[in-house]
PDB file of C-alpha atoms and ligand atoms in Angstrom:
ATOM      1  CA  MET J   1     -54.698  -7.084 -41.448  1.00 72.00           C
ATOM      2  CA  ASN J   2     -53.141  -3.167 -41.547  1.00 94.00           C
ATOM      3  CA  GLU J   3     -50.516  -3.471 -44.968  1.00 96.00           C
ATOM      4  CA  LEU J   4     -47.617  -1.041 -42.699  1.00 98.00           C
ATOM      5  CA  VAL J   5     -47.565  -4.052 -39.874  1.00 98.00           C
ATOM      6  CA  ASN J   6     -47.384  -6.885 -42.392  1.00 97.00           C
ATOM      7  CA  LEU J   7     -44.138  -4.898 -43.513  1.00 98.00           C
ATOM      8  CA  ALA J   8     -43.257  -4.123 -40.215  1.00 98.00           C
ATOM      9  CA  TYR J   9     -43.769  -8.160 -39.119  1.00 98.00           C
ATOM     10  CA  LYS J  10     -41.503  -9.176 -42.527  1.00 98.00           C
ATOM     11  CA  ALA J  11     -39.252  -6.727 -41.318  1.00 98.00           C
ATOM     12  CA  LEU J  12     -38.221  -8.351 -38.176  1.00 98.00           C
ATOM     13  CA  GLU J  13     -37.065 -11.774 -39.875  1.00 98.00           C
ATOM     14  CA  ASN J  14     -33.657  -9.783 -40.260  1.00 98.00           C
ATOM     15  CA  SER J  15     -33.371  -8.748 -36.662  1.00 98.00           C
ATOM     16  CA  TYR J  16     -29.617  -9.155 -35.525  1.00 98.00           C
ATOM     17  CA  SER J  17     -29.889  -9.956 -31.778  1.00 98.00           C
ATOM     18  CA  PRO J  18     -27.811 -12.632 -30.203  1.00 98.00           C
ATOM     19  CA  TYR J  19     -28.223 -11.201 -27.229  1.00 98.00           C
ATOM     20  CA  SER J  20     -31.847 -10.449 -26.075  1.00 98.00           C
ATOM     21  CA  GLY J  21     -32.966 -12.812 -28.577  1.00 98.00           C
ATOM     22  CA  ILE J  22     -36.252  -9.862 -29.405  1.00 98.00           C
ATOM     23  CA  LYS J  23     -36.787  -9.491 -32.677  1.00 98.00           C
ATOM     24  CA  VAL J  24     -38.363  -6.117 -33.560  1.00 98.00           C
ATOM     25  CA  GLY J  25     -39.661  -4.570 -36.707  1.00 98.00           C
ATOM     26  CA  ALA J  26     -40.813  -2.022 -37.933  1.00 98.00           C
ATOM     27  CA  ALA J  27     -41.512   0.071 -41.168  1.00 98.00           C
ATOM     28  CA  VAL J  28     -42.338   4.264 -41.784  1.00 98.00           C
ATOM     29  CA  ARG J  29     -44.414   5.383 -44.577  1.00 98.00           C
ATOM     30  CA  GLY J  30     -43.073   8.254 -46.651  1.00 98.00           C
ATOM     31  CA  LYS J  31     -44.624  11.371 -47.649  1.00 98.00           C
ATOM     32  CA  SER J  32     -43.378  10.416 -50.609  1.00 98.00           C
ATOM     33  CA  GLY J  33     -45.403   7.342 -50.245  1.00 98.00           C
ATOM     34  CA  LYS J  34     -42.822   4.531 -50.147  1.00 98.00           C
ATOM     35  CA  ILE J  35     -42.405   2.482 -47.187  1.00 98.00           C
ATOM     36  CA  TYR J  36     -39.079   2.024 -45.540  1.00 98.00           C
ATOM     37  CA  LEU J  37     -38.497  -1.117 -42.949  1.00 98.00           C
ATOM     38  CA  GLY J  38     -36.348  -1.638 -39.989  1.00 99.00           C
ATOM     39  CA  ASN J  39     -34.922  -3.970 -37.695  1.00 99.00           C
ATOM     40  CA  ASN J  40     -33.263  -3.891 -34.473  1.00 99.00           C
ATOM     41  CA  ILE J  41     -29.677  -4.622 -34.781  1.00 99.00           C
ATOM     42  CA  GLU J  42     -27.210  -4.923 -31.016  1.00 98.00           C
ATOM     43  CA  ASN J  43     -23.603  -4.812 -30.560  1.00 98.00           C
ATOM     44  CA  SER J  44     -21.395  -7.017 -28.795  1.00 98.00           C
ATOM     45  CA  ALA J  45     -20.837  -3.161 -26.334  1.00 98.00           C
ATOM     46  CA  TYR J  46     -25.123  -3.084 -25.783  1.00 98.00           C
ATOM     47  CA  GLY J  47     -25.389   0.262 -25.427  1.00 98.00           C
ATOM     48  CA  SER J  48     -24.460   0.526 -28.968  1.00 98.00           C
ATOM     49  CA  THR J  49     -27.696  -1.436 -30.175  1.00 98.00           C
ATOM     50  CA  ILE J  50     -30.265   0.426 -32.272  1.00 98.00           C
ATOM     51  CA  CYS J  51     -33.562  -0.161 -32.585  1.00 99.00           C
ATOM     52  CA  ALA J  52     -35.936  -0.993 -35.488  1.00 99.00           C
ATOM     53  CA  GLU J  53     -37.555   2.120 -35.137  1.00 99.00           C
ATOM     54  CA  ARG J  54     -34.846   4.511 -35.710  1.00 99.00           C
ATOM     55  CA  VAL J  55     -33.397   1.874 -38.042  1.00 99.00           C
ATOM     56  CA  ALA J  56     -36.784   2.720 -40.582  1.00 99.00           C
ATOM     57  CA  ILE J  57     -36.436   6.276 -39.589  1.00 98.00           C
ATOM     58  CA  PHE J  58     -32.925   6.643 -40.603  1.00 98.00           C
ATOM     59  CA  LYS J  59     -33.214   4.639 -43.326  1.00 98.00           C
ATOM     60  CA  ALA J  60     -36.291   7.153 -45.588  1.00 98.00           C
ATOM     61  CA  VAL J  61     -34.127  10.340 -43.968  1.00 98.00           C
ATOM     62  CA  SER J  62     -30.507   9.167 -45.354  1.00 98.00           C
ATOM     63  CA  GLU J  63     -32.897   8.765 -48.810  1.00 98.00           C
ATOM     64  CA  GLY J  64     -34.081  12.249 -48.023  1.00 98.00           C
ATOM     65  CA  GLU J  65     -37.747  11.498 -46.721  1.00 98.00           C
ATOM     66  CA  ARG J  66     -37.955  14.038 -44.054  1.00 97.00           C
ATOM     67  CA  GLU J  67     -42.088  13.957 -43.323  1.00 98.00           C
ATOM     68  CA  LEU J  68     -42.907  10.710 -42.233  1.00 98.00           C
ATOM     69  CA  THR J  69     -46.615  10.012 -42.555  1.00 98.00           C
ATOM     70  CA  GLU J  70     -47.312   6.604 -40.077  1.00 98.00           C
ATOM     71  CA  LEU J  71     -45.287   3.807 -38.925  1.00 98.00           C
ATOM     72  CA  ALA J  72     -46.188   0.329 -37.493  1.00 98.00           C
ATOM     73  CA  VAL J  73     -44.054  -1.394 -34.725  1.00 98.00           C
ATOM     74  CA  THR J  74     -43.879  -5.258 -34.153  1.00 98.00           C
ATOM     75  CA  GLY J  75     -41.498  -7.574 -31.985  1.00 98.00           C
ATOM     76  CA  ASN J  76     -41.740 -11.663 -31.766  1.00 97.00           C
ATOM     77  CA  PHE J  77     -42.984 -12.003 -28.265  1.00 97.00           C
ATOM     78  CA  SER J  78     -47.218 -11.655 -27.449  1.00 96.00           C
ATOM     79  CA  GLU J  79     -47.252  -8.266 -26.135  1.00 98.00           C
ATOM     80  CA  TYR J  80     -47.882  -5.056 -27.015  1.00 98.00           C
ATOM     81  CA  ALA J  81     -44.263  -3.407 -28.932  1.00 98.00           C
ATOM     82  CA  TYR J  82     -44.409  -0.151 -27.253  1.00 98.00           C
ATOM     83  CA  PRO J  83     -41.648   1.916 -28.527  1.00 98.00           C
ATOM     84  CA  CYS J  84     -38.594   2.712 -26.015  1.00 98.00           C
ATOM     85  CA  GLY J  85     -38.708   6.631 -25.424  1.00 98.00           C
ATOM     86  CA  ALA J  86     -35.411   7.414 -27.752  1.00 98.00           C
ATOM     87  CA  CYS J  87     -37.751   6.285 -30.143  1.00 98.00           C
ATOM     88  CA  ARG J  88     -40.108   8.520 -29.616  1.00 98.00           C
ATOM     89  CA  GLN J  89     -38.226  11.583 -29.302  1.00 98.00           C
ATOM     90  CA  VAL J  90     -36.938  10.907 -33.225  1.00 98.00           C
ATOM     91  CA  MET J  91     -40.573  10.137 -34.040  1.00 98.00           C
ATOM     92  CA  SER J  92     -41.038  14.019 -33.547  1.00 98.00           C
ATOM     93  CA  GLU J  93     -38.381  15.182 -35.048  1.00 97.00           C
ATOM     94  CA  PHE J  94     -39.850  13.495 -38.553  1.00 98.00           C
ATOM     95  CA  MET J  95     -43.717  13.330 -37.537  1.00 98.00           C
ATOM     96  CA  LEU J  96     -46.408  15.462 -37.283  1.00 98.00           C
ATOM     97  CA  ARG J  97     -48.975  15.272 -33.886  1.00 97.00           C
ATOM     98  CA  GLN J  98     -51.745  13.632 -35.277  1.00 98.00           C
ATOM     99  CA  SER J  99     -49.540  10.805 -37.783  1.00 98.00           C
ATOM    100  CA  LYS J 100     -50.476   7.599 -37.057  1.00 98.00           C
ATOM    101  CA  ILE J 101     -48.431   4.658 -35.125  1.00 98.00           C
ATOM    102  CA  TYR J 102     -49.567   0.837 -35.601  1.00 98.00           C
ATOM    103  CA  ILE J 103     -48.366  -1.208 -32.354  1.00 98.00           C
ATOM    104  CA  ALA J 104     -48.936  -4.661 -32.994  1.00 98.00           C
ATOM    105  CA  LYS J 105     -47.900  -8.743 -31.373  1.00 97.00           C
ATOM    106  CA  LYS J 106     -46.631  -9.763 -33.785  1.00 94.00           C
ATOM    107  CA  ASN J 107     -48.966  -9.470 -36.657  1.00 91.00           C
ATOM    108  CA  GLU J 108     -51.974 -10.446 -35.404  1.00 91.00           C
ATOM    109  CA  THR J 109     -53.323  -7.113 -33.182  1.00 97.00           C
ATOM    110  CA  PHE J 110     -52.634  -3.476 -33.204  1.00 98.00           C
ATOM    111  CA  LEU J 111     -53.535  -0.678 -31.373  1.00 98.00           C
ATOM    112  CA  GLU J 112     -53.257   2.579 -33.449  1.00 98.00           C
ATOM    113  CA  TYR J 113     -52.465   5.570 -31.625  1.00 98.00           C
ATOM    114  CA  VAL J 114     -51.015   9.250 -32.606  1.00 98.00           C
ATOM    115  CA  LEU J 115     -47.467  10.401 -31.895  1.00 98.00           C
ATOM    116  CA  ASP J 116     -48.953  13.055 -30.004  1.00 98.00           C
ATOM    117  CA  ASP J 117     -50.251  10.270 -27.606  1.00 98.00           C
ATOM    118  CA  LEU J 118     -47.208   8.408 -27.191  1.00 98.00           C
ATOM    119  CA  ILE J 119     -44.566  11.970 -27.283  1.00 98.00           C
ATOM    120  CA  PRO J 120     -47.116  14.752 -25.840  1.00 98.00           C
ATOM    121  CA  HIS J 121     -44.458  17.073 -24.413  1.00 97.00           C
ATOM    122  CA  PRO J 122     -41.367  15.923 -26.685  1.00 97.00           C
ATOM    123  CA  PHE J 123     -37.725  17.869 -26.122  1.00 96.00           C
ATOM    124  CA  THR J 124     -38.068  20.551 -29.311  1.00 93.00           C
ATOM    125  CA  VAL J 125     -36.273  23.295 -27.919  1.00 90.00           C
ATOM    126  CA  ASN J 126     -33.761  23.605 -31.025  1.00 83.00           C
ATOM    127  CA  THR J 127     -36.497  23.542 -33.235  1.00 78.00           C
ATOM    128  CA  LYS J 128     -36.508  27.051 -34.781  1.00 73.00           C
ATOM    129  CA  GLY J 129     -33.021  26.647 -36.620  1.00 74.00           C
ATOM    130  CA  LYS J 130     -34.566  23.489 -37.960  1.00 75.00           C
ATOM    131  CA  GLN J 131     -33.724  22.002 -41.392  1.00 76.00           C
ATOM    132  CA  LYS J 132     -36.207  22.010 -44.142  1.00 69.00           C
TER     133      LYS J 132
HETATM  134  N1  THU K   1     -36.192  -2.318 -28.837  1.00 68.27           N
HETATM  135  C1  THU K   1     -36.494  -2.190 -30.334  1.00 68.27           C
HETATM  136  O1  THU K   1     -35.781  -2.322 -31.448  1.00 68.27           O
HETATM  137  N2  THU K   1     -37.199  -0.701 -30.200  1.00 68.27           N
HETATM  138  C2  THU K   1     -37.892  -0.055 -29.117  1.00 68.27           C
HETATM  139  O2  THU K   1     -38.343   0.145 -29.373  1.00 68.27           O
HETATM  140  C3  THU K   1     -37.046  -1.192 -27.868  1.00 68.27           C
HETATM  141  C4  THU K   1     -37.018  -2.014 -27.522  1.00 68.27           C
HETATM  142  C5  THU K   1     -34.562  -3.423 -28.992  1.00 68.27           C
HETATM  143  C6  THU K   1     -33.533  -3.258 -29.008  1.00 68.27           C
HETATM  144  C7  THU K   1     -32.970  -4.656 -28.081  1.00 68.27           C
HETATM  145  O3  THU K   1     -32.345  -4.982 -29.555  1.00 68.27           O
HETATM  146  C8  THU K   1     -33.894  -5.565 -28.250  1.00 68.27           C
HETATM  147  O4  THU K   1     -35.427  -3.976 -27.810  1.00 68.27           O
HETATM  148  C9  THU K   1     -34.929  -5.626 -26.682  1.00 68.27           C
HETATM  149  O5  THU K   1     -34.210  -4.413 -25.937  1.00 68.27           O
END
């Protein structure tokens, strides 16, 4: 089993999802080798909810890691936990086109993609001014 998938499955234990009951967990590896975990955090104003993948990515970036090499995501449901569009766009900001993304069903089987498969044409118009 893939280490990041196992950690993503562990991360969903902290999911705060009293409204949907859907638990999602994510794990992302920074270029330094350090791993950051995330889980979905819901809100009574539903639109203020944040996905597990963005929590993991923002934790990494807030610790100074801007280059992320691989990410795993999984849920407490028996389907593959494909990331939403907003999370794919955020991944494209901090990951390379060939970075690996592991999409799992619980901590059982997982499918391996690269970011380019998931978001072939991200919004990049402003990236000229991107901070390094
Ligand atoms: N969710 C994620 O955590 N990641 C996704 O990529 C899609 C959806 C969460 C948000 C919400 O708490 C629950 O799943 C149902 O949409």
